[in-house]
Amino acid sequence: MSADETPSRIPARTLNPTAPAASRTEVPAQGTGPAPWVFRLVTVGLVLTALNLRPAITSLGALLEEVRDGLHMSGSVAGVLTSVPPLCFAVFGVMAPRLARRFGAGAVVCAGMVAITAGLVIRPLVGGTAGFLAASALALMGIAVSNVLMPVIVKRWFPDRVGSMTGLYSMALALGTSLAAAVTVPMTEAMGGSWKAGLGVWAALAAVAILPWIPLVRDRGDAPGHSAAHRPDAPALRITRSRTAWALACFFGLQATAAYITMGWMPQIFRDAGVSAGTAGVLLALTMAMGVPLAFVIPRVAARMRNQGPIVVFLGACGLIGYAGLYLAPSGGAWLWALLLGVSNCAFPLALTMIGMRSRSGAGVVRLSAFAQSTGYLISIPGPLLVGVLYQHSGGWGLPIALMAALMVPQMAAGILAGRDRTIEDES
């Protein structure tokens, strides 16, 4: 990134009256920004962090049957295990704004990467379901605070490039997700077939992601809570009064429900249909890999649109077709269904983009990000658990797949409302 691309070279109070509402933000005055190398470091940090936000989950999905057998889990308990990620994201994600105000966003993300590394190291070493869940929760705590602060860091450091930077880290997130799904089973086999080794190896990638945040630990300037919107004389932002915030939270929650059901259960659906474990992992990897190009394209396109509703409808339609295929011919059209569900899962980067667009300030984005993600993950908690219960008691995948398809309809409705060209400041 050249110096001319950084916010420090943009004239003060630059506004574009024809841009979407939330992109009409003020940017720093000329000569007041950090050095260009800092922006490069933040970019590297964003990418490495995004690479680590899903392997703890998708690596487990690829080896869920082996973990169930090794820890003697029932289908219902496995359903609880697949519900742990959204639960942790809801509980710990809400803490992110307060932590960022006190310590700075960079320090909190650095601590999050440390927690992910520790959790992934400890998880394979403990015995029993309770210890496995506790270690998983530690890793997921780090993921939770980083989830919330990614849009905040983008808004703070790249206010004029929200779409492209959101696309960059969304693409990295999708790459990490698909990589873990694709190579976990082969790596496990190469390391002697131990599922513990197959899960633990991902700690190395998380450890690397700690490094770029270390120089930014002491950076608190313009961190969430340090902006003008948090001055004593600034009007309070009552985000719970915003219909857009609630619509975005519902959209985020329903797309998260679909995503975690897919990551936790889709390999098992294919395996029960006669697909081998290795191929089922590759199919999940294909689903996740669709987010690599689309997660870069969709935020850039969405940021140029006043209303993101048409993208919401297109992604939802792909999901409905994919679920219909899983119900009618899970093995016959497995590659097509995996591809379509991968397109549908790109509702996640779209939701992140809308979070960045639905507020005019960095302070508003951190509030909206915490509210939408924490509330959304609370909404998503019952989904994976219910799928496990339905699967165990019905003895098949008909009812769980019907539930997945039914949830796609309110997801589309909430996304259409969240995609309207307005900001939370207009409504709260």
Tab-separated table of C-alpha atoms in Angstrom:
chain	number	residue	atom	x	y	z
A	1	MET	CA	0.000	0.000	0.000
A	2	SER	CA	1.427	3.358	-0.970
A	3	ALA	CA	1.379	6.400	1.232
A	4	ASP	CA	-1.124	8.040	-1.078
A	5	GLU	CA	-3.610	5.284	-0.283
A	6	THR	CA	-3.585	5.803	3.463
A	7	PRO	CA	-6.164	7.913	5.294
A	8	SER	CA	-3.396	10.321	6.347
A	9	ARG	CA	-3.175	11.669	2.786
A	10	ILE	CA	-6.884	12.292	2.356
A	11	PRO	CA	-8.112	15.868	2.820
A	12	ALA	CA	-9.893	16.552	6.071
A	13	ARG	CA	-13.686	16.106	6.259
A	14	THR	CA	-13.949	14.575	2.809
A	15	LEU	CA	-17.560	13.646	2.131
A	16	ASN	CA	-19.203	12.083	-0.914
A	17	PRO	CA	-22.883	13.062	-0.977
A	18	THR	CA	-23.706	10.463	-3.625
A	19	ALA	CA	-22.206	7.542	-1.674
A	20	PRO	CA	-24.263	5.124	0.439
A	21	ALA	CA	-25.269	6.660	3.767
A	22	ALA	CA	-22.746	4.953	6.019
A	23	SER	CA	-19.813	5.614	3.713
A	24	ARG	CA	-20.178	9.376	4.148
A	25	THR	CA	-17.667	9.413	6.992
A	26	GLU	CA	-15.124	11.989	7.961
A	27	VAL	CA	-11.472	10.967	7.626
A	28	PRO	CA	-8.364	12.294	9.314
A	29	ALA	CA	-6.746	15.557	8.338
A	30	GLN	CA	-3.686	15.564	6.085
A	31	GLY	CA	-0.421	14.725	7.784
A	32	THR	CA	-2.017	13.350	10.984
A	33	GLY	CA	-1.979	9.643	10.160
A	34	PRO	CA	0.541	6.928	11.054
A	35	ALA	CA	3.443	5.931	8.825
A	36	PRO	CA	2.658	3.745	5.778
A	37	TRP	CA	4.422	0.700	7.291
A	38	VAL	CA	1.844	0.694	10.093
A	39	PHE	CA	-0.965	0.252	7.576
A	40	ARG	CA	0.937	-2.613	5.980
A	41	LEU	CA	1.410	-4.224	9.375
A	42	VAL	CA	-2.284	-3.882	10.172
A	43	THR	CA	-3.122	-5.450	6.804
A	44	VAL	CA	-0.850	-8.426	7.534
A	45	GLY	CA	-2.394	-8.731	10.981
A	46	LEU	CA	-5.916	-8.701	9.555
A	47	VAL	CA	-5.097	-11.443	7.056
A	48	LEU	CA	-3.298	-13.715	9.533
A	49	THR	CA	-6.021	-13.226	12.130
A	50	ALA	CA	-8.745	-14.034	9.609
A	51	LEU	CA	-6.931	-17.231	8.632
A	52	ASN	CA	-7.304	-18.404	12.249
A	53	LEU	CA	-10.959	-17.560	12.880
A	54	ARG	CA	-12.398	-20.895	11.694
A	55	PRO	CA	-9.829	-23.780	11.646
A	56	ALA	CA	-10.632	-24.591	15.294
A	57	ILE	CA	-14.194	-25.295	14.129
A	58	THR	CA	-13.867	-26.825	10.660
A	59	SER	CA	-10.996	-29.113	11.664
A	60	LEU	CA	-13.309	-30.499	14.344
A	61	GLY	CA	-16.135	-30.908	11.810
A	62	ALA	CA	-13.891	-32.998	9.570
A	63	LEU	CA	-13.006	-35.317	12.490
A	64	LEU	CA	-16.289	-35.166	14.393
A	65	GLU	CA	-16.974	-38.886	14.100
A	66	GLU	CA	-13.499	-39.759	15.401
A	67	VAL	CA	-13.812	-37.253	18.257
A	68	ARG	CA	-17.244	-38.630	19.149
A	69	ASP	CA	-15.881	-42.162	19.282
A	70	GLY	CA	-12.735	-41.139	21.167
A	71	LEU	CA	-14.657	-39.183	23.804
A	72	HIS	CA	-17.701	-41.517	23.790
A	73	MET	CA	-20.178	-38.803	22.824
A	74	SER	CA	-23.810	-39.361	21.911
A	75	GLY	CA	-25.391	-37.538	18.977
A	76	SER	CA	-27.032	-35.048	21.350
A	77	VAL	CA	-23.742	-34.289	23.100
A	78	ALA	CA	-22.088	-33.837	19.710
A	79	GLY	CA	-24.880	-31.390	18.920
A	80	VAL	CA	-23.932	-29.473	22.065
A	81	LEU	CA	-20.331	-29.466	20.857
A	82	THR	CA	-21.336	-27.923	17.523
A	83	SER	CA	-23.350	-25.286	19.445
A	84	VAL	CA	-20.370	-24.216	21.564
A	85	PRO	CA	-18.907	-21.840	18.912
A	86	PRO	CA	-21.947	-19.558	18.620
A	87	LEU	CA	-22.463	-19.667	22.399
A	88	CYS	CA	-18.895	-18.541	23.040
A	89	PHE	CA	-19.109	-15.926	20.301
A	90	ALA	CA	-22.243	-14.471	21.897
A	91	VAL	CA	-20.956	-14.503	25.478
A	92	PHE	CA	-17.402	-13.338	24.859
A	93	GLY	CA	-18.061	-11.159	21.826
A	94	VAL	CA	-20.116	-8.717	23.869
A	95	MET	CA	-17.017	-8.059	26.000
A	96	ALA	CA	-14.976	-6.854	23.013
A	97	PRO	CA	-16.055	-3.164	22.992
A	98	ARG	CA	-15.248	-2.691	26.686
A	99	LEU	CA	-11.911	-4.466	26.350
A	100	ALA	CA	-11.053	-2.405	23.262
A	101	ARG	CA	-11.864	0.862	25.039
A	102	ARG	CA	-9.603	-0.054	27.925
A	103	PHE	CA	-6.664	-1.731	26.194
A	104	GLY	CA	-6.986	-0.828	22.504
A	105	ALA	CA	-8.278	-3.003	19.682
A	106	GLY	CA	-4.800	-4.204	18.660
A	107	ALA	CA	-3.999	-5.450	22.152
A	108	VAL	CA	-7.295	-7.303	22.419
A	109	VAL	CA	-6.839	-9.018	19.053
A	110	CYS	CA	-3.280	-9.978	20.060
A	111	ALA	CA	-4.635	-11.509	23.271
A	112	GLY	CA	-7.283	-13.266	21.209
A	113	MET	CA	-4.630	-14.923	19.068
A	114	VAL	CA	-2.818	-16.050	22.233
A	115	ALA	CA	-6.058	-17.583	23.544
A	116	ILE	CA	-6.652	-19.420	20.251
A	117	THR	CA	-3.131	-20.821	20.311
A	118	ALA	CA	-3.432	-21.967	23.924
A	119	GLY	CA	-6.829	-23.542	23.399
A	120	LEU	CA	-5.716	-25.488	20.339
A	121	VAL	CA	-2.621	-26.743	22.177
A	122	ILE	CA	-4.542	-27.809	25.289
A	123	ARG	CA	-7.621	-29.322	23.594
A	124	PRO	CA	-5.999	-32.541	22.323
A	125	LEU	CA	-4.104	-33.084	25.583
A	126	VAL	CA	-7.032	-33.187	27.993
A	127	GLY	CA	-9.078	-36.296	28.608
A	128	GLY	CA	-12.854	-36.375	28.642
A	129	THR	CA	-15.629	-34.306	27.157
A	130	ALA	CA	-15.623	-31.588	29.833
A	131	GLY	CA	-11.939	-30.778	29.370
A	132	PHE	CA	-12.298	-30.835	25.601
A	133	LEU	CA	-15.186	-28.363	25.803
A	134	ALA	CA	-13.275	-26.079	28.192
A	135	ALA	CA	-10.198	-25.944	25.960
A	136	SER	CA	-12.401	-25.355	22.931
A	137	ALA	CA	-14.097	-22.498	24.787
A	138	LEU	CA	-10.713	-20.864	25.426
A	139	ALA	CA	-9.884	-20.893	21.714
A	140	LEU	CA	-13.379	-19.721	20.839
A	141	MET	CA	-13.096	-16.842	23.310
A	142	GLY	CA	-10.142	-15.544	21.318
A	143	ILE	CA	-12.073	-15.989	18.090
A	144	ALA	CA	-15.095	-14.187	19.551
A	145	VAL	CA	-13.345	-10.925	20.440
A	146	SER	CA	-11.460	-10.945	17.134
A	147	ASN	CA	-14.713	-11.518	15.231
A	148	VAL	CA	-16.213	-8.376	16.712
A	149	LEU	CA	-13.126	-6.201	16.313
A	150	MET	CA	-12.276	-7.029	12.695
A	151	PRO	CA	-14.898	-4.610	11.230
A	152	VAL	CA	-13.849	-2.054	13.846
A	153	ILE	CA	-10.183	-2.211	12.873
A	154	VAL	CA	-11.117	-1.888	9.199
A	155	LYS	CA	-13.279	1.163	9.927
A	156	ARG	CA	-10.557	2.727	12.068
A	157	TRP	CA	-7.549	2.179	9.811
A	158	PHE	CA	-9.191	2.100	6.362
A	159	PRO	CA	-12.359	4.262	6.539
A	160	ASP	CA	-12.225	4.955	2.799
A	161	ARG	CA	-11.732	1.283	1.856
A	162	VAL	CA	-14.273	-0.605	3.970
A	163	GLY	CA	-15.477	-2.784	1.083
A	164	SER	CA	-12.075	-3.837	-0.240
A	165	MET	CA	-10.493	-4.452	3.179
A	166	THR	CA	-13.539	-6.355	4.402
A	167	GLY	CA	-13.266	-8.424	1.243
A	168	LEU	CA	-9.574	-9.077	1.885
A	169	TYR	CA	-9.968	-10.430	5.403
A	170	SER	CA	-13.206	-12.243	4.503
A	171	MET	CA	-11.295	-13.977	1.716
A	172	ALA	CA	-8.537	-14.928	4.163
A	173	LEU	CA	-11.148	-16.197	6.625
A	174	ALA	CA	-12.710	-18.370	3.926
A	175	LEU	CA	-9.273	-19.631	2.915
A	176	GLY	CA	-8.442	-20.671	6.479
A	177	THR	CA	-11.839	-22.321	6.831
A	178	SER	CA	-11.532	-24.359	3.649
A	179	LEU	CA	-7.881	-25.219	4.247
A	180	ALA	CA	-8.662	-26.734	7.646
A	181	ALA	CA	-11.580	-28.695	6.209
A	182	ALA	CA	-9.536	-30.036	3.284
A	183	VAL	CA	-6.252	-31.030	4.906
A	184	THR	CA	-7.206	-32.046	8.463
A	185	VAL	CA	-8.104	-35.630	7.524
A	186	PRO	CA	-5.024	-36.207	5.284
A	187	MET	CA	-2.743	-34.654	7.916
A	188	THR	CA	-4.305	-36.827	10.583
A	189	GLU	CA	-3.664	-39.937	8.498
A	190	ALA	CA	-0.093	-38.825	7.812
A	191	MET	CA	0.509	-38.382	11.558
A	192	GLY	CA	-0.578	-41.914	12.388
A	193	GLY	CA	-4.345	-41.490	12.429
A	194	SER	CA	-4.551	-39.659	15.761
A	195	TRP	CA	-7.402	-37.155	15.790
A	196	LYS	CA	-5.637	-35.372	18.639
A	197	ALA	CA	-2.643	-34.613	16.427
A	198	GLY	CA	-4.926	-33.603	13.568
A	199	LEU	CA	-6.643	-31.002	15.747
A	200	GLY	CA	-3.557	-29.775	17.614
A	201	VAL	CA	-1.465	-28.970	14.546
A	202	TRP	CA	-3.538	-25.840	13.882
A	203	ALA	CA	-2.034	-24.161	16.942
A	204	ALA	CA	1.081	-23.400	14.887
A	205	LEU	CA	-0.849	-21.196	12.462
A	206	ALA	CA	-2.463	-19.335	15.357
A	207	ALA	CA	0.929	-18.695	16.969
A	208	VAL	CA	2.168	-16.964	13.809
A	209	ALA	CA	-0.826	-14.609	13.889
A	210	ILE	CA	0.281	-13.202	17.258
A	211	LEU	CA	3.396	-11.584	15.813
A	212	PRO	CA	2.061	-8.634	13.736
A	213	TRP	CA	-0.110	-7.401	16.617
A	214	ILE	CA	2.725	-7.154	19.132
A	215	PRO	CA	3.964	-3.732	17.829
A	216	LEU	CA	0.351	-2.481	17.932
A	217	VAL	CA	-0.393	-3.521	21.509
A	218	ARG	CA	0.174	-0.004	22.853
A	219	ASP	CA	-1.748	1.743	20.080
A	220	ARG	CA	-4.921	3.254	21.510
A	221	GLY	CA	-5.373	6.331	19.379
A	222	ASP	CA	-8.829	6.407	17.827
A	223	ALA	CA	-9.465	2.947	19.207
A	224	PRO	CA	-13.129	2.203	19.856
A	225	GLY	CA	-14.224	4.343	22.704
A	226	HIS	CA	-11.515	6.968	22.102
A	227	SER	CA	-13.291	8.761	19.287
A	228	ALA	CA	-15.382	11.889	19.423
A	229	ALA	CA	-18.525	9.826	19.699
A	230	HIS	CA	-17.477	8.828	23.232
A	231	ARG	CA	-16.931	12.342	24.599
A	232	PRO	CA	-19.112	13.152	27.610
A	233	ASP	CA	-21.038	15.725	25.569
A	234	ALA	CA	-21.751	13.301	22.689
A	235	PRO	CA	-25.310	11.961	22.446
A	236	ALA	CA	-25.744	8.372	23.594
A	237	LEU	CA	-26.225	5.819	20.849
A	238	ARG	CA	-29.206	3.659	21.818
A	239	ILE	CA	-28.608	0.844	19.426
A	240	THR	CA	-31.480	-1.303	20.664
A	241	ARG	CA	-33.913	1.279	19.270
A	242	SER	CA	-32.600	0.805	15.751
A	243	ARG	CA	-34.647	-1.453	13.479
A	244	THR	CA	-31.664	-1.779	11.187
A	245	ALA	CA	-29.514	-3.047	14.071
A	246	TRP	CA	-32.109	-5.676	14.973
A	247	ALA	CA	-32.547	-6.716	11.349
A	248	LEU	CA	-28.792	-7.031	10.966
A	249	ALA	CA	-28.560	-9.068	14.188
A	250	CYS	CA	-31.267	-11.451	12.958
A	251	PHE	CA	-29.633	-11.759	9.542
A	252	PHE	CA	-26.265	-12.397	11.146
A	253	GLY	CA	-27.741	-14.967	13.526
A	254	LEU	CA	-29.587	-16.928	10.864
A	255	GLN	CA	-26.630	-17.014	8.482
A	256	ALA	CA	-24.447	-18.132	11.408
A	257	THR	CA	-26.953	-20.896	12.141
A	258	ALA	CA	-26.631	-22.144	8.570
A	259	ALA	CA	-22.847	-21.820	8.619
A	260	TYR	CA	-22.281	-23.729	11.857
A	261	ILE	CA	-24.719	-26.456	10.901
A	262	THR	CA	-22.813	-26.783	7.641
A	263	MET	CA	-19.371	-26.794	9.278
A	264	GLY	CA	-20.441	-29.150	12.059
A	265	TRP	CA	-22.713	-31.591	10.254
A	266	MET	CA	-22.279	-31.502	6.479
A	267	PRO	CA	-19.374	-33.992	6.417
A	268	GLN	CA	-21.519	-36.387	8.464
A	269	ILE	CA	-24.446	-35.972	6.054
A	270	PHE	CA	-22.218	-37.015	3.161
A	271	ARG	CA	-20.598	-39.846	5.123
A	272	ASP	CA	-23.998	-41.260	6.031
A	273	ALA	CA	-24.884	-41.117	2.327
A	274	GLY	CA	-21.934	-43.390	1.533
A	275	VAL	CA	-19.228	-40.809	0.817
A	276	SER	CA	-15.792	-41.562	2.263
A	277	ALA	CA	-14.409	-39.520	5.159
A	278	GLY	CA	-11.685	-37.973	3.000
A	279	THR	CA	-14.114	-37.001	0.239
A	280	ALA	CA	-16.586	-35.601	2.781
A	281	GLY	CA	-13.814	-33.378	4.130
A	282	VAL	CA	-12.973	-32.208	0.608
A	283	LEU	CA	-16.658	-31.441	-0.026
A	284	LEU	CA	-16.731	-29.293	3.101
A	285	ALA	CA	-13.534	-27.663	1.887
A	286	LEU	CA	-15.223	-26.886	-1.446
A	287	THR	CA	-18.120	-25.279	0.418
A	288	MET	CA	-15.739	-23.151	2.434
A	289	ALA	CA	-13.462	-22.457	-0.556
A	290	MET	CA	-16.296	-20.790	-2.442
A	291	GLY	CA	-15.900	-17.988	0.052
A	292	VAL	CA	-12.326	-17.286	-1.054
A	293	PRO	CA	-13.152	-15.498	-4.323
A	294	LEU	CA	-16.704	-14.496	-3.404
A	295	ALA	CA	-15.748	-13.081	-0.017
A	296	PHE	CA	-13.480	-10.663	-1.847
A	297	VAL	CA	-15.973	-9.793	-4.583
A	298	ILE	CA	-19.227	-9.532	-2.618
A	299	PRO	CA	-18.113	-6.843	-0.103
A	300	ARG	CA	-16.701	-4.706	-2.924
A	301	VAL	CA	-19.947	-4.988	-4.897
A	302	ALA	CA	-22.112	-4.486	-1.806
A	303	ALA	CA	-20.198	-1.358	-0.777
A	304	ARG	CA	-21.081	0.227	-4.128
A	305	MET	CA	-24.801	-0.527	-3.790
A	306	ARG	CA	-27.291	1.572	-1.888
A	307	ASN	CA	-29.392	-1.510	-1.118
A	308	GLN	CA	-27.860	-4.952	-0.574
A	309	GLY	CA	-31.215	-6.776	-0.702
A	310	PRO	CA	-30.686	-8.317	-4.174
A	311	ILE	CA	-27.456	-9.983	-2.997
A	312	VAL	CA	-29.291	-11.366	0.041
A	313	VAL	CA	-31.977	-12.918	-2.167
A	314	PHE	CA	-29.454	-14.475	-4.560
A	315	LEU	CA	-27.455	-16.071	-1.733
A	316	GLY	CA	-30.624	-17.370	-0.080
A	317	ALA	CA	-31.856	-18.937	-3.317
A	318	CYS	CA	-28.553	-20.809	-3.697
A	319	GLY	CA	-28.984	-22.142	-0.161
A	320	LEU	CA	-32.525	-23.374	-0.794
A	321	ILE	CA	-31.451	-25.229	-3.936
A	322	GLY	CA	-28.484	-26.748	-2.104
A	323	TYR	CA	-30.667	-28.017	0.753
A	324	ALA	CA	-33.161	-29.481	-1.712
A	325	GLY	CA	-30.290	-31.350	-3.343
A	326	LEU	CA	-29.035	-32.686	-0.008
A	327	TYR	CA	-32.540	-33.985	0.706
A	328	LEU	CA	-33.208	-35.594	-2.684
A	329	ALA	CA	-29.770	-36.849	-3.793
A	330	PRO	CA	-27.065	-36.222	-1.177
A	331	SER	CA	-24.391	-38.364	-2.836
A	332	GLY	CA	-25.455	-38.140	-6.493
A	333	GLY	CA	-25.047	-34.367	-6.729
A	334	ALA	CA	-22.733	-33.906	-3.760
A	335	TRP	CA	-20.280	-31.589	-5.535
A	336	LEU	CA	-23.038	-29.304	-6.840
A	337	TRP	CA	-24.776	-29.086	-3.450
A	338	ALA	CA	-21.475	-28.309	-1.741
A	339	LEU	CA	-20.816	-25.543	-4.268
A	340	LEU	CA	-24.270	-23.980	-3.880
A	341	LEU	CA	-24.087	-24.064	-0.085
A	342	GLY	CA	-20.666	-22.443	-0.331
A	343	VAL	CA	-22.177	-19.574	-2.304
A	344	SER	CA	-24.978	-19.278	0.246
A	345	ASN	CA	-22.485	-19.139	3.118
A	346	CYS	CA	-21.102	-15.910	1.647
A	347	ALA	CA	-23.879	-14.192	3.572
A	348	PHE	CA	-21.194	-13.888	6.276
A	349	PRO	CA	-18.898	-11.426	4.465
A	350	LEU	CA	-22.011	-9.599	3.279
A	351	ALA	CA	-23.140	-9.209	6.898
A	352	LEU	CA	-19.710	-7.919	7.907
A	353	THR	CA	-19.807	-5.392	5.080
A	354	MET	CA	-23.240	-4.166	6.121
A	355	ILE	CA	-21.999	-3.743	9.703
A	356	GLY	CA	-19.338	-1.376	8.386
A	357	MET	CA	-21.874	0.490	6.232
A	358	ARG	CA	-24.720	0.902	8.697
A	359	SER	CA	-22.917	3.425	10.926
A	360	ARG	CA	-21.153	6.700	10.160
A	361	SER	CA	-18.408	6.410	12.797
A	362	GLY	CA	-15.918	3.933	14.192
A	363	ALA	CA	-17.599	4.180	17.586
A	364	GLY	CA	-20.929	3.308	15.982
A	365	VAL	CA	-19.388	0.371	14.140
A	366	VAL	CA	-17.971	-1.153	17.326
A	367	ARG	CA	-21.360	-0.890	19.018
A	368	LEU	CA	-23.153	-2.311	16.012
A	369	SER	CA	-20.583	-5.058	15.495
A	370	ALA	CA	-20.809	-6.190	19.113
A	371	PHE	CA	-24.612	-5.996	19.152
A	372	ALA	CA	-25.207	-7.701	15.801
A	373	GLN	CA	-22.651	-10.460	16.350
A	374	SER	CA	-23.416	-11.183	20.005
A	375	THR	CA	-27.179	-11.121	19.511
A	376	GLY	CA	-26.819	-13.002	16.247
A	377	TYR	CA	-24.729	-15.763	17.768
A	378	LEU	CA	-27.267	-16.114	20.582
A	379	ILE	CA	-29.929	-16.622	17.932
A	380	SER	CA	-27.775	-19.263	16.235
A	381	ILE	CA	-27.125	-21.415	19.319
A	382	PRO	CA	-30.196	-23.711	19.116
A	383	GLY	CA	-29.710	-24.583	15.436
A	384	PRO	CA	-26.755	-27.027	15.520
A	385	LEU	CA	-28.036	-28.553	18.760
A	386	LEU	CA	-31.504	-29.084	17.314
A	387	VAL	CA	-30.023	-30.692	14.217
A	388	GLY	CA	-28.157	-33.181	16.428
A	389	VAL	CA	-31.303	-34.011	18.383
A	390	LEU	CA	-33.424	-34.433	15.236
A	391	TYR	CA	-30.734	-36.580	13.649
A	392	GLN	CA	-30.484	-38.885	16.649
A	393	HIS	CA	-34.224	-39.299	17.210
A	394	SER	CA	-35.360	-39.487	13.582
A	395	GLY	CA	-32.523	-41.725	12.450
A	396	GLY	CA	-31.964	-39.759	9.262
A	397	TRP	CA	-31.310	-36.366	7.734
A	398	GLY	CA	-34.752	-35.533	6.315
A	399	LEU	CA	-36.006	-33.457	9.253
A	400	PRO	CA	-32.685	-31.666	9.918
A	401	ILE	CA	-32.380	-30.640	6.262
A	402	ALA	CA	-36.001	-29.450	6.224
A	403	LEU	CA	-35.196	-27.283	9.253
A	404	MET	CA	-32.151	-25.794	7.499
A	405	ALA	CA	-34.230	-24.900	4.441
A	406	ALA	CA	-37.030	-23.387	6.526
A	407	LEU	CA	-34.602	-21.079	8.343
A	408	MET	CA	-33.382	-19.668	5.036
A	409	VAL	CA	-36.689	-17.811	4.504
A	410	PRO	CA	-36.502	-15.514	7.583
A	411	GLN	CA	-32.792	-15.063	6.881
A	412	MET	CA	-33.633	-13.571	3.499
A	413	ALA	CA	-36.332	-11.344	4.997
A	414	ALA	CA	-34.031	-9.997	7.712
A	415	GLY	CA	-31.246	-9.428	5.189
A	416	ILE	CA	-33.500	-7.386	2.937
A	417	LEU	CA	-34.386	-5.120	5.876
A	418	ALA	CA	-30.748	-4.845	6.990
A	419	GLY	CA	-29.643	-3.983	3.469
A	420	ARG	CA	-31.599	-0.741	3.220
A	421	ASP	CA	-29.585	2.481	2.804
A	422	ARG	CA	-29.730	3.915	6.316
A	423	THR	CA	-27.587	4.106	9.440
A	424	ILE	CA	-28.192	3.323	13.088
A	425	GLU	CA	-27.606	6.991	13.943
A	426	ASP	CA	-30.744	7.799	11.947
A	427	GLU	CA	-32.873	5.448	14.049
A	428	SER	CA	-31.468	5.433	17.605
